Amino acid sequence: MHDLSAELRLLPPEPANDAARPQALRLERREILSVRPELLFALYVGVATLVAGVGVLIKSNLHRIGPLALLSGIFAVSALCYALALRVRRAGRERSLGEDYVLLLGALLFSTAVGYAEVKFRVFGRAWSWHLLWLALWHWGSAYFFRSKLVLSVALTAFAGWLGVQAQLGALFEPRYRLLGLGPRALFCAMVFYAGGRVHVFERAEDGGFRLVYLQFAVNFGFWGALALSADPGTRWIGAVVLLALAFASANFGLNERRESFLIYAVGYSTIGLIWLEVLMLHDFALASWLGLFTVIAAVVLLTRLRAYLRASTQ
Amino acid sequence: MIIARPTVSEERWLVLANRYPALRPAIEEAGQEGAWKATTRLARCLGFVLGLLGAGMFAGVLATFPSPWLLGGLVTIGVAEWLVATRRIFHSGVEEALYLCGAVAVVVQILVWNHSGDHEEIAVAMIATAVLLVGWRLLNPLFTTLAAAGFSLAVSAMDGHLFDSAAHGVEAGIFCAVLSAIALTLGSRTWQRPSHDHMLDGLVILMPWLSYVWLQSGHYYGDAFTRHAPWALVVTCTFFVANLLVGVRQRQHAPLIAALGSLACTIHALDRLLSWTLHWKMMVCGAALLIVALVLDRWLRESRNGITSQPAVEPALGLAELAGAAHLAPAAGSAPPEAVHGQGGSFGGGGASGRF
C-alpha cells in the first residue's frame, strides 16, 4: 500500500482545495474505502450472465417449453425489475447503483422477450426489424421516465439496430449497395443522436447527463460511418472528407466543452482512418509504411498539443 | 548510469494529481512534479495504440533491411528513451508501446539467430524478461504483471514445447500461487513509490486466477481432471478468503478485485460437480451475484467501519458503463428464418436481434 497524505498536507490552504482535501486525506489514510468499482463490476457481470443464460434457455428449449410459458416468465421478471425502479421513483429518491442495474436487467429481459416473440409469432412479418424500433421507443420512454443513462444507451443501440448499424469491424466490409450501406446509415444515426443532444443543450449536469450520452453515441457512430464510407472504393473520398470534418468538429467540441474524450476520438479515429486509407490507396508497401509512420507521428504531436491546450484552458 | 524517470517524490505528486482531479490546479501550482508530464487513462490508452501503430509502420519501413528486428528494436527503444529523457513524458502510452515493441523485437532477433525452436520455454522466458525490464524501467505495473504471466508460461513449458501437454501445469500453478502469496504479503507494507505498490497489486490480482488456470489445465488436455481439480478448488478458495480478509482489513482494492476473480474460479470449479444445464448455471450464478451485489450496495449505503458503496470522488460520466450497457443491448441482425428449427444461428446480448 502507499499513502499520499503527507503530500496532501503540504498543499496550500485555499478555498478551492478545502472542499476536496479532507475527503482525499481520509481516502489516503484508509479511513474510508469505496467499494463502488467492485460492486459495479459484479453488477454488470451478474446482469450479463443472467441475460445470456436466459438467451441460452430460449435457444436450447425452443420446442420443449411453450412460448407462452417462456414469455410469461421473462416478462414477469422484467416487470418485477421495472416495479422496483417505479417504487424508488415514487419514494422520490435517487436510484442506487444496484437499483440502476436492476432497471437495466428489466430493460434487457424485455428486449429478449420481445425478440423471442417476434421470432415465434412474426408479429411484423417481413418488416420484422420494426420490433427493434418499437423496442427503442419503449426504452427511450422508460429512460426518460426513470432518468436512466444506462437504459438510454440500450434505447440508442436498439435504434441503431433497427437501422442495421452495429459497431463491429466485420460490418465495415458489408457488400450492400452504396447509398443505403453501413456508412450512410451510421451517419444518419449520428445525426439523430446529435439532434437528441441538441434538445438537451441547456441541461444541467445533475439532470442526468443525457446530453453527453447522446453526443458520445453521435460521435462514435459518426466516425464509424465515416470509416465505413472509406472502406468502399466508390465513396472513399467522401469518407475521408467526412472523417476529417468529424475529427475537426469533435476536437472543437472537446476543447470548447473541456471534454478530453472527444479529443481522443478525434485523434484516434482520424489516425486509424487515414492509415487505413493510405494502405488501401497506395500499393507500394514501403511508401504506405512511411506515410503511416508520419501520420502516427503527426497524431502524437497533435494529441500532445491538444491536451496541453485543454489543460491550459482549464486553469 | 542515471535513468531518466521521476524521483519518488515527483511520482507521488504526479499520482496525486491524477487521482484527485479537483486538486490538480493546486498540485500543479505547488510545482513538485518536476518537469514530468503525466496523462489521463483514456489518453494513455490512445497513446499506447498510436505507439503500437507507429512501431508497426516502422516495421513495414524496415522490412527490406538486414536484421530488421534488431535494427527496428534498437531504434524504437532509442526513440522511447529520447521521449522520456528530453520530452519528460511519464506513462503517456506512446513511450510504453515503443519500448515494449523494441525490447521484444531485439529478443526475437536473438532468438531468430539462435534457432532455439526446440526450447520454447527459453524463448518465452527471454521475452518475459524483456517485458519485465521494460516494466521496471518505465514503472509500468501492467508490463511487470504480464512478465510474471510469461514466466509462468515458461515454467509450464519446461519440457520444451508450449501448449502441447499439461505436464508442468502444476509447477506453473504453484509458481503463480507462491508469487501471489508473496505479493499479498509485501503489498501490506507501505511503499514509497506508488508504481511499486501497483506492481504488487497486479500480481495480487492476476496470479491467483492464473494459478487456478494452470492447475486446471490438465482438464483441457484430456488428462485426469480429478487428480488436480480438488487442489485447484482448495487453492482458489484459500485465495478468495485470504484476499477478502486482507482487502477488508487493510482497505485495499487489489485484494478485493482478486477475491472477485477467485470467486469466479471457485464457481467454475464447483460447476463440474453440478449436472445442471448451462443456462440454469448461468442464470443461477448471475442472479446470485446480482443479489449479493444488491444487498452489499444497500448495506454499505451508510459507511460500515469506513467501507461504503458511495463514490469516493465525484463520479464522471461512466464511458465504460455506457459501452457495457450498449454491448448488452439488442443488436442489428438479419431476417429470422422462415421456420424456427431451434438450432443454429446465434443468440446473445439482449437477444432481440432476430438471430435465434
XYZ file of C-alpha atoms in Angstrom:
671
model
C 0.000 0.000 0.000
C 1.005 3.619 -0.242
C -0.159 6.750 1.476
C -0.027 10.218 -0.126
C -1.447 12.097 2.862
C 1.933 13.756 3.549
C 1.777 15.440 0.134
C -1.852 16.442 0.673
C -0.964 18.190 3.900
C 1.668 20.227 2.052
C -0.912 21.776 -0.282
C -1.546 25.451 0.488
C -4.877 26.156 2.208
C -7.168 27.620 -0.448
C -10.957 27.710 -0.647
C -10.838 25.593 -3.814
C -8.837 22.848 -2.062
C -10.630 22.900 1.245
C -13.684 21.085 -0.078
C -11.803 18.198 -1.685
C -8.818 17.839 0.621
C -10.478 16.395 3.759
C -12.092 13.605 1.722
C -8.793 12.939 -0.091
C -6.972 12.770 3.253
C -9.473 10.266 4.628
C -9.080 8.153 1.479
C -5.284 8.216 1.664
C -5.266 7.333 5.349
C -7.674 4.487 4.502
C -10.264 5.727 6.932
C -12.782 5.127 4.145
C -12.856 2.707 1.239
C -15.408 2.961 -1.538
C -16.166 -0.474 -2.994
C -18.280 1.063 -5.753
C -15.989 -0.081 -8.635
C -16.048 -3.686 -7.365
C -19.841 -3.591 -6.925
C -20.261 -2.056 -10.374
C -18.224 -4.857 -11.922
C -20.154 -7.522 -10.005
C -23.498 -5.991 -11.007
C -22.513 -5.806 -14.670
C -21.247 -9.394 -14.740
C -24.365 -10.542 -12.871
C -26.720 -8.847 -15.338
C -24.734 -10.022 -18.378
C -24.597 -13.636 -17.150
C -28.279 -13.693 -16.260
C -29.385 -12.246 -19.605
C -27.056 -14.565 -21.526
C -28.442 -17.502 -19.508
C -31.989 -16.538 -20.500
C -30.804 -16.352 -24.112
C -29.338 -19.846 -23.943
C -32.503 -21.095 -22.229
C -34.612 -19.822 -25.121
C -32.254 -21.136 -27.759
C -31.977 -24.624 -26.315
C -35.620 -25.023 -25.317
C -37.490 -23.539 -28.242
C -39.578 -26.682 -28.666
C -39.619 -28.069 -25.153
C -41.091 -25.096 -23.327
C -44.209 -23.450 -24.644
C -43.683 -19.915 -25.924
C -46.383 -18.518 -23.682
C -44.813 -20.025 -20.575
C -41.386 -18.689 -21.562
C -42.670 -15.239 -22.454
C -44.766 -15.003 -19.300
C -41.747 -15.917 -17.168
C -39.415 -13.411 -18.793
C -41.996 -10.621 -18.879
C -42.827 -11.279 -15.225
C -39.175 -10.932 -14.129
C -38.816 -7.851 -16.328
C -41.957 -6.340 -14.793
C -40.557 -7.004 -11.313
C -37.421 -5.073 -12.201
C -39.452 -2.160 -13.572
C -41.668 -2.283 -10.478
C -38.633 -1.892 -8.225
C -37.499 1.171 -10.203
C -41.047 2.528 -10.045
C -41.116 2.086 -6.278
C -37.894 4.057 -5.925
C -39.272 6.779 -8.169
C -42.474 7.023 -6.139
C -40.422 7.262 -2.971
C -38.862 10.344 -4.539
C -35.255 9.265 -4.020
C -32.313 8.647 -6.343
C -31.765 5.101 -7.510
C -28.695 3.453 -6.033
C -26.074 1.787 -8.217
C -27.666 -1.629 -7.712
C -31.154 -0.380 -8.468
C -29.840 1.168 -11.678
C -28.603 -2.231 -12.796
C -31.873 -3.920 -11.824
C -33.624 -1.462 -14.144
C -31.101 -2.301 -16.873
C -31.813 -6.002 -16.315
C -35.526 -5.312 -16.702
C -34.937 -3.476 -19.981
C -32.702 -6.241 -21.356
C -35.121 -9.009 -20.372
C -37.911 -7.045 -22.010
C -35.811 -6.873 -25.201
C -35.171 -10.612 -25.019
C -38.858 -11.394 -24.632
C -39.891 -9.076 -27.471
C -37.195 -10.519 -29.744
C -38.337 -14.041 -28.959
C -41.986 -13.120 -29.528
C -41.086 -11.638 -32.921
C -39.283 -14.789 -33.999
C -42.021 -17.056 -32.696
C -45.160 -15.182 -33.720
C -43.875 -12.996 -36.584
C -45.870 -10.002 -35.441
C -44.354 -7.718 -38.075
C -43.971 -10.346 -40.785
C -41.472 -9.316 -43.436
C -40.905 -5.995 -41.678
C -39.560 -7.972 -38.701
C -36.883 -5.370 -37.888
C -39.589 -2.885 -36.875
C -39.772 -4.575 -33.500
C -36.358 -3.010 -32.817
C -37.806 0.444 -33.449
C -40.657 -0.235 -31.046
C -38.148 -1.553 -28.540
C -36.038 1.576 -28.998
C -39.091 3.755 -28.380
C -40.036 1.754 -25.279
C -36.529 2.001 -23.847
C -36.292 5.650 -24.808
C -39.559 6.410 -22.978
C -38.526 4.419 -19.921
C -35.075 6.047 -19.913
C -36.737 9.459 -19.647
C -39.345 8.252 -17.187
C -36.738 6.760 -14.863
C -33.911 9.175 -15.781
C -31.548 6.314 -16.573
C -28.462 6.768 -18.737
C -27.940 3.007 -18.960
C -31.427 2.454 -20.394
C -30.904 5.382 -22.759
C -27.788 3.591 -24.089
C -29.903 0.486 -24.658
C -32.516 2.600 -26.489
C -29.943 4.244 -28.751
C -28.314 0.907 -29.558
C -31.729 -0.608 -30.343
C -32.454 2.324 -32.654
C -29.128 1.782 -34.412
C -30.004 -1.893 -34.614
C -33.265 -1.047 -36.332
C -31.240 0.830 -38.948
C -28.946 -2.164 -39.260
C -25.921 -0.446 -37.749
C -23.607 -2.292 -35.432
C -20.135 -1.247 -34.379
C -18.261 -4.374 -35.447
C -15.156 -4.409 -37.584
C -16.526 -7.022 -39.995
C -19.619 -4.930 -40.628
C -17.480 -2.264 -42.335
C -16.982 -4.502 -45.340
C -20.588 -5.484 -45.893
C -21.399 -5.888 -49.598
C -24.568 -3.777 -49.595
C -25.386 -1.094 -52.089
C -23.719 2.219 -51.526
C -26.492 4.685 -50.756
C -28.033 2.555 -48.048
C -24.831 0.893 -46.871
C -23.494 0.944 -43.340
C -21.768 4.326 -43.798
C -24.830 6.449 -44.615
C -26.967 4.582 -42.087
C -24.407 5.102 -39.309
C -24.120 8.781 -40.243
C -27.912 9.098 -40.152
C -27.866 7.527 -36.679
C -25.188 10.004 -35.630
C -27.305 12.917 -36.878
C -30.365 11.688 -34.977
C -28.315 11.265 -31.805
C -26.742 14.688 -32.282
C -30.235 16.176 -32.623
C -31.115 14.400 -29.368
C -28.111 16.045 -27.743
C -29.194 19.447 -29.047
C -32.558 19.048 -27.301
C -30.670 18.830 -24.002
C -28.375 21.750 -24.727
C -29.397 23.625 -21.584
C -29.360 20.554 -19.395
C -27.725 20.812 -16.015
C -25.258 18.051 -15.162
C -27.405 16.928 -12.242
C -30.359 16.312 -14.562
C -28.880 13.004 -15.582
C -26.293 13.876 -18.210
C -28.424 12.706 -21.159
C -26.831 15.277 -23.463
C -23.419 13.700 -23.123
C -24.819 10.216 -23.659
C -26.378 11.371 -26.955
C -23.184 13.113 -28.009
C -20.976 10.147 -27.113
C -23.147 7.908 -29.273
C -23.334 10.528 -32.040
C -19.574 10.947 -32.303
C -18.837 7.218 -32.220
C -21.493 6.304 -34.784
C -20.424 9.243 -36.939
C -16.810 8.107 -37.017
C -17.902 4.529 -37.600
C -19.979 5.688 -40.565
C -17.059 7.681 -41.986
C -14.792 4.638 -41.671
C -17.416 2.505 -43.431
C -17.641 5.042 -46.276
C -13.852 4.997 -46.562
C -13.885 1.202 -46.876
C -15.978 1.357 -50.062
C -13.875 2.298 -53.149
C -16.800 4.324 -54.576
C -17.226 6.527 -51.508
C -13.627 6.587 -50.316
C -13.057 10.306 -50.814
C -16.409 11.253 -49.297
C -15.492 9.056 -46.330
C -12.129 10.771 -45.959
C -13.693 14.247 -46.064
C -16.416 13.256 -43.575
C -13.788 11.679 -41.316
C -11.668 14.833 -41.217
C -14.696 17.115 -40.819
C -15.934 14.996 -37.924
C -12.459 14.970 -36.369
C -12.351 18.767 -36.541
C -15.859 19.104 -35.081
C -15.155 16.592 -32.324
C -11.849 18.242 -31.357
C -13.502 21.655 -31.411
C -16.304 20.414 -29.165
C -13.797 18.768 -26.833
C -11.836 21.992 -26.473
C -14.895 24.194 -26.039
C -16.593 21.898 -23.538
C -13.335 20.735 -21.953
C -14.120 17.091 -22.635
C -10.973 15.117 -23.244
C -12.793 12.047 -24.583
C -13.851 13.991 -27.701
C -10.227 14.956 -28.381
C -9.253 11.316 -28.039
C -11.961 10.270 -30.519
C -10.891 12.976 -32.970
C -7.229 11.966 -32.960
C -7.792 8.216 -32.634
C -10.433 7.669 -35.289
C -8.872 10.073 -37.794
C -5.427 8.469 -37.425
C -6.777 4.956 -37.869
C -8.922 6.126 -40.804
C -6.044 7.909 -42.533
C -3.658 4.979 -42.144
C -6.361 2.703 -43.474
C -6.871 4.962 -46.493
C -3.124 5.105 -47.135
C -2.871 1.317 -47.030
C -5.903 0.911 -49.312
C -4.827 3.505 -51.860
C -1.064 3.039 -52.067
C 0.003 -0.274 -53.484
C 3.646 0.315 -52.564
C 4.178 -1.331 -49.172
C 7.227 0.745 -48.213
C 5.605 4.043 -49.214
C 2.421 3.181 -47.304
C 4.551 2.311 -44.259
C 6.457 5.617 -44.452
C 3.241 7.605 -44.827
C 1.639 5.651 -41.989
C 4.647 6.361 -39.767
C 4.446 10.097 -40.474
C 0.694 10.021 -39.821
C 1.266 8.430 -36.409
C 3.985 10.970 -35.536
C 1.675 13.817 -36.550
C -1.130 12.285 -34.473
C 1.086 12.045 -31.379
C 2.204 15.669 -31.781
C -1.402 16.788 -32.341
C -2.644 14.861 -29.307
C 0.075 16.384 -27.123
C -0.705 19.908 -28.353
C -4.464 19.494 -27.943
C -4.081 18.134 -24.419
C -1.720 20.964 -23.489
C -4.215 23.483 -24.860
C -7.034 21.797 -22.937
C -5.056 21.867 -19.702
C -4.110 25.499 -20.201
C -7.737 26.441 -20.844
C -8.984 24.665 -17.702
C -6.599 26.533 -15.393
C 24.252 5.493 -15.181
C 21.376 7.864 -14.463
C 17.996 6.601 -15.592
C 15.614 9.365 -16.591
C 12.420 8.833 -14.664
C 10.518 10.690 -11.955
C 12.028 10.620 -8.483
C 9.962 9.049 -5.711
C 8.702 12.458 -4.640
C 7.861 13.542 -8.201
C 5.993 10.316 -8.883
C 3.946 10.683 -5.705
C 2.873 14.199 -6.729
C 2.061 13.024 -10.252
C -0.112 10.213 -8.903
C -1.798 12.601 -6.503
C -2.717 14.996 -9.340
C -4.117 12.129 -11.382
C -6.081 10.646 -8.502
C -7.804 13.826 -7.364
C -8.695 15.987 -10.395
C -10.282 18.619 -8.150
C -6.908 19.228 -6.503
C -4.894 19.215 -9.739
C -4.586 23.010 -10.139
C -3.284 23.341 -6.593
C -0.861 20.444 -7.058
C 0.453 21.888 -10.311
C 0.815 25.250 -8.635
C 2.866 23.622 -5.887
C 5.256 22.587 -8.690
C 6.565 19.438 -7.028
C 6.075 17.216 -10.072
C 9.296 18.324 -11.733
C 9.096 18.784 -15.486
C 7.247 15.490 -15.959
C 4.068 15.380 -17.981
C 1.543 12.739 -16.966
C -1.654 11.941 -18.808
C -5.130 10.581 -18.169
C -6.065 6.927 -18.532
C -8.020 7.461 -21.755
C -5.210 9.464 -23.386
C -2.720 6.848 -22.221
C -4.740 4.129 -23.966
C -4.778 6.131 -27.209
C -1.061 6.866 -26.797
C -0.387 3.153 -26.446
C -2.416 2.365 -29.588
C -0.567 5.098 -31.504
C 2.752 3.743 -30.251
C 1.835 0.246 -31.437
C 0.728 1.638 -34.810
C 3.973 3.592 -35.115
C 6.063 0.531 -34.280
C 4.078 -1.491 -36.831
C 4.593 1.110 -39.553
C 8.292 1.300 -38.725
C 8.484 -2.486 -39.044
C 6.998 -2.085 -42.529
C 9.651 0.512 -43.400
C 12.440 -1.826 -42.252
C 11.053 -4.914 -43.988
C 13.779 -4.911 -46.635
C 16.666 -4.142 -44.257
C 19.081 -6.796 -42.964
C 18.372 -7.870 -39.342
C 15.209 -5.752 -39.255
C 14.125 -6.913 -35.798
C 17.357 -5.838 -34.136
C 17.599 -2.563 -36.027
C 13.940 -1.694 -35.512
C 14.066 -2.731 -31.864
C 17.108 -0.628 -31.061
C 15.742 2.424 -32.903
C 12.329 2.245 -31.190
C 13.984 1.822 -27.779
C 16.176 4.813 -28.613
C 13.149 6.903 -29.601
C 11.323 5.889 -26.412
C 14.359 6.800 -24.297
C 14.624 10.132 -26.113
C 10.939 10.854 -25.444
C 11.360 10.091 -21.738
C 14.666 11.900 -21.301
C 14.015 15.046 -23.307
C 10.237 15.411 -23.521
C 9.823 14.227 -19.900
C 6.746 12.142 -20.565
C 5.606 9.672 -17.933
C 3.016 6.947 -18.543
C 1.845 8.608 -21.772
C 1.347 5.268 -23.539
C 3.458 6.139 -26.596
C 6.862 5.519 -24.992
C 5.495 2.406 -23.281
C 4.340 0.843 -26.559
C 7.592 1.782 -28.325
C 9.775 0.436 -25.529
C 7.770 -2.785 -25.321
C 7.831 -3.414 -29.077
C 11.528 -2.526 -29.277
C 12.582 -4.814 -26.434
C 10.523 -7.738 -27.740
C 11.888 -7.172 -31.272
C 15.504 -7.321 -30.025
C 14.813 -10.580 -28.192
C 13.059 -12.004 -31.263
C 16.124 -11.191 -33.372
C 18.371 -13.002 -30.890
C 16.011 -15.992 -30.982
C 15.986 -15.940 -34.785
C 19.794 -16.028 -34.795
C 19.927 -18.868 -32.251
C 17.232 -21.053 -33.862
C 16.101 -22.166 -30.388
C 12.986 -23.852 -31.739
C 13.358 -26.910 -29.510
C 13.400 -24.881 -26.312
C 10.341 -22.723 -26.435
C 10.470 -22.203 -22.673
C 13.748 -20.298 -23.089
C 12.216 -18.095 -25.788
C 9.201 -17.342 -23.594
C 11.409 -16.667 -20.562
C 13.599 -14.293 -22.581
C 10.607 -12.352 -23.895
C 9.150 -12.242 -20.361
C 12.484 -10.930 -19.057
C 12.484 -8.206 -21.708
C 8.926 -7.213 -20.749
C 9.897 -7.244 -17.058
C 12.861 -4.950 -17.715
C 10.668 -2.552 -19.701
C 8.109 -2.603 -16.879
C 10.810 -1.871 -14.317
C 12.346 0.873 -16.494
C 9.049 2.646 -17.149
C 7.454 1.772 -13.794
C 4.603 0.061 -15.604
C 2.642 -2.429 -13.455
C 0.863 -3.975 -16.444
C 4.150 -5.000 -18.047
C 5.567 -6.498 -14.841
C 2.364 -8.471 -14.357
C 2.447 -9.682 -17.966
C 6.085 -10.673 -17.457
C 5.104 -12.767 -14.422
C 2.400 -14.446 -16.526
C 5.056 -15.063 -19.209
C 7.378 -16.689 -16.650
C 4.550 -18.977 -15.547
C 4.092 -19.948 -19.208
C 7.822 -20.710 -19.403
C 7.551 -22.895 -16.281
C 4.632 -24.775 -17.815
C 6.672 -25.423 -20.964
C 9.682 -26.858 -19.168
C 9.637 -29.908 -21.418
C 10.415 -27.621 -24.337
C 7.066 -27.190 -26.065
C 4.200 -24.791 -25.476
C 0.585 -25.840 -25.092
C 1.068 -29.419 -26.265
C 0.785 -31.048 -22.867
C -0.061 -30.178 -19.316
C 2.919 -31.951 -17.792
C 4.104 -28.883 -15.892
C 0.791 -27.182 -15.284
C 1.062 -27.989 -11.579
C 4.513 -26.418 -11.311
C 3.247 -23.310 -13.124
C 0.222 -23.220 -10.807
C 2.447 -23.454 -7.721
C 4.730 -20.737 -9.149
C 1.751 -18.386 -9.582
C 0.333 -19.211 -6.144
C 3.674 -18.553 -4.435
C 4.122 -15.296 -6.350
C 0.614 -14.220 -5.396
C 1.167 -15.020 -1.719
C 4.448 -13.074 -1.701
C 2.791 -10.101 -3.440
C -0.110 -10.180 -0.973
C 2.308 -10.159 1.952
C 4.540 -7.439 0.519
C 1.513 -5.392 -0.527
C 0.627 -4.950 3.149
C 3.809 -2.932 3.675
C 3.907 0.779 2.932
C 5.708 1.556 -0.312
C 7.079 4.944 -1.199
C 6.710 4.610 -4.952
C 3.030 4.166 -5.936
C 4.120 2.267 -9.055
C 5.909 -0.396 -6.969
C 2.742 -0.829 -4.969
C 0.741 -1.129 -8.200
C 3.172 -3.777 -9.497
C 2.375 -5.876 -6.432
C -1.331 -5.155 -6.953
C -1.075 -6.554 -10.477
C 0.393 -9.790 -9.141
C -2.200 -9.980 -6.361
C -5.000 -9.671 -8.933
C -3.757 -11.882 -11.779
C -1.694 -14.628 -10.165
C -4.419 -16.473 -8.169
C -6.555 -16.653 -11.293
C -3.610 -17.857 -13.374
C -2.698 -20.388 -10.696
C -6.196 -21.841 -10.956
C -5.997 -21.943 -14.761
C -2.668 -23.817 -14.682
C -3.852 -26.272 -12.023
C -6.938 -26.999 -14.090
C -5.039 -27.095 -17.380
C -4.848 -30.912 -17.335
C -8.561 -30.996 -17.982
C -8.212 -29.084 -21.229
C -5.628 -31.560 -22.481
C -7.859 -34.523 -21.657
C -5.799 -35.585 -18.617
C -7.361 -36.870 -15.450
C -9.216 -33.876 -14.150
C -9.925 -35.497 -10.817
C -6.257 -35.550 -9.794
C -5.625 -31.805 -9.630
C -9.109 -30.316 -9.670
C -9.629 -30.601 -5.881
C -6.298 -28.862 -5.321
C -7.283 -26.128 -7.730
C -10.505 -25.682 -5.768
C -8.625 -25.573 -2.453
C -6.109 -23.035 -3.789
C -8.749 -20.745 -5.273
C -10.931 -20.932 -2.134
C -7.899 -20.140 0.030
C -7.054 -17.127 -2.112
C -10.674 -15.996 -2.057
C -10.767 -15.982 1.750
C -7.252 -14.541 2.154
C -7.813 -11.765 -0.370
C -11.203 -10.880 1.059
C -9.801 -10.663 4.590
C -6.771 -8.622 3.560
C -8.876 -6.343 1.333
C -11.433 -5.598 4.036
C -8.938 -5.282 6.892
C -6.411 -3.150 5.074
C -8.972 -1.401 2.866
C -7.194 -2.154 -0.380
C -8.833 -2.529 -3.766
C -6.449 -5.061 -5.338
C -7.172 -7.944 -2.915
C -10.912 -7.285 -3.250
C -10.685 -7.441 -7.064
C -8.580 -10.607 -6.706
C -11.284 -12.040 -4.429
C -13.843 -11.440 -7.197
C -11.583 -13.322 -9.633
C -11.132 -16.170 -7.134
C -14.896 -16.288 -6.656
C -15.345 -16.766 -10.413
C -12.725 -19.554 -10.327
C -14.471 -21.205 -7.362
C -17.774 -21.137 -9.247
C -16.037 -22.638 -12.279
C -14.556 -25.414 -10.128
C -17.875 -26.168 -8.428
C -19.572 -26.087 -11.830
C -18.094 -29.507 -12.583
C -19.748 -31.017 -9.535
C -23.188 -29.950 -10.739
C -25.009 -31.665 -13.574
C -27.236 -28.673 -14.334
C -27.616 -27.486 -17.886
C -25.618 -24.430 -18.995
C -28.498 -21.957 -18.953
C -29.509 -22.857 -15.398
C -25.927 -22.495 -14.224
C -25.661 -19.098 -15.913
C -28.990 -17.843 -14.639
C -28.432 -19.045 -11.062
C -24.874 -17.650 -10.928
C -25.921 -14.350 -12.499
C -28.896 -13.967 -10.187
C -26.836 -14.902 -7.111
C -24.099 -12.422 -7.993
C -26.678 -9.733 -8.680
C -28.487 -10.326 -5.388
C -25.255 -10.346 -3.355
C -24.104 -7.117 -5.048
C -27.522 -5.524 -4.454
C -27.530 -6.486 -0.789
C -23.981 -5.177 -0.340
C -24.830 -1.971 -2.203
C -27.792 -1.396 0.099
C -25.996 -2.441 3.287
C -23.000 -0.237 2.559
C -25.062 2.809 1.625
C -24.168 4.044 5.096
C -20.469 3.648 5.803
C -19.704 0.477 7.820
C -16.311 0.639 9.533
C -15.233 3.038 6.803
C -16.350 0.819 3.915
C -19.050 2.288 1.712
C -20.741 1.771 -1.643
C -20.959 5.527 -2.196
C -18.464 7.006 -4.700
C -15.239 8.234 -3.114
C -14.857 11.121 -5.550
C -17.442 12.825 -7.751
C -18.329 10.223 -10.436
C -17.774 11.302 -14.028
C -19.837 10.105 -16.989
C -19.026 6.391 -16.984
C -17.991 5.726 -20.573
C -17.235 2.102 -19.738
C -20.678 1.717 -18.140
C -22.425 3.150 -21.216
C -20.381 0.985 -23.557
C -21.139 -2.056 -21.415
C -24.884 -1.380 -21.441
C -24.812 -0.794 -25.200
C -22.951 -4.067 -25.662
C -25.748 -5.965 -23.913
C -28.489 -4.199 -25.879
C -30.341 -5.706 -28.863
C -28.139 -5.626 -31.933
C -28.782 -5.368 -35.628
C -29.395 -8.672 -37.284
C -30.686 -10.367 -40.352
C -34.215 -11.520 -41.014
C -35.385 -14.520 -38.999
C -35.607 -17.808 -40.869
C -38.893 -18.881 -42.378
C -39.297 -21.682 -39.917
C -37.816 -21.884 -36.448
C -35.785 -25.048 -36.009
C -34.391 -24.363 -32.591
C -30.762 -24.772 -33.534
C -28.074 -22.924 -35.440
C -27.866 -19.144 -35.772
C -26.675 -17.029 -32.956
C -28.097 -15.567 -29.843
C -26.616 -13.127 -27.445
C -26.918 -9.906 -25.535
C -30.445 -8.659 -25.264
C -31.398 -11.280 -27.763
C -33.738 -9.137 -29.792
C -31.696 -9.453 -32.927
C -33.873 -11.877 -34.716
C -30.914 -14.256 -34.890
C -32.053 -17.172 -32.797
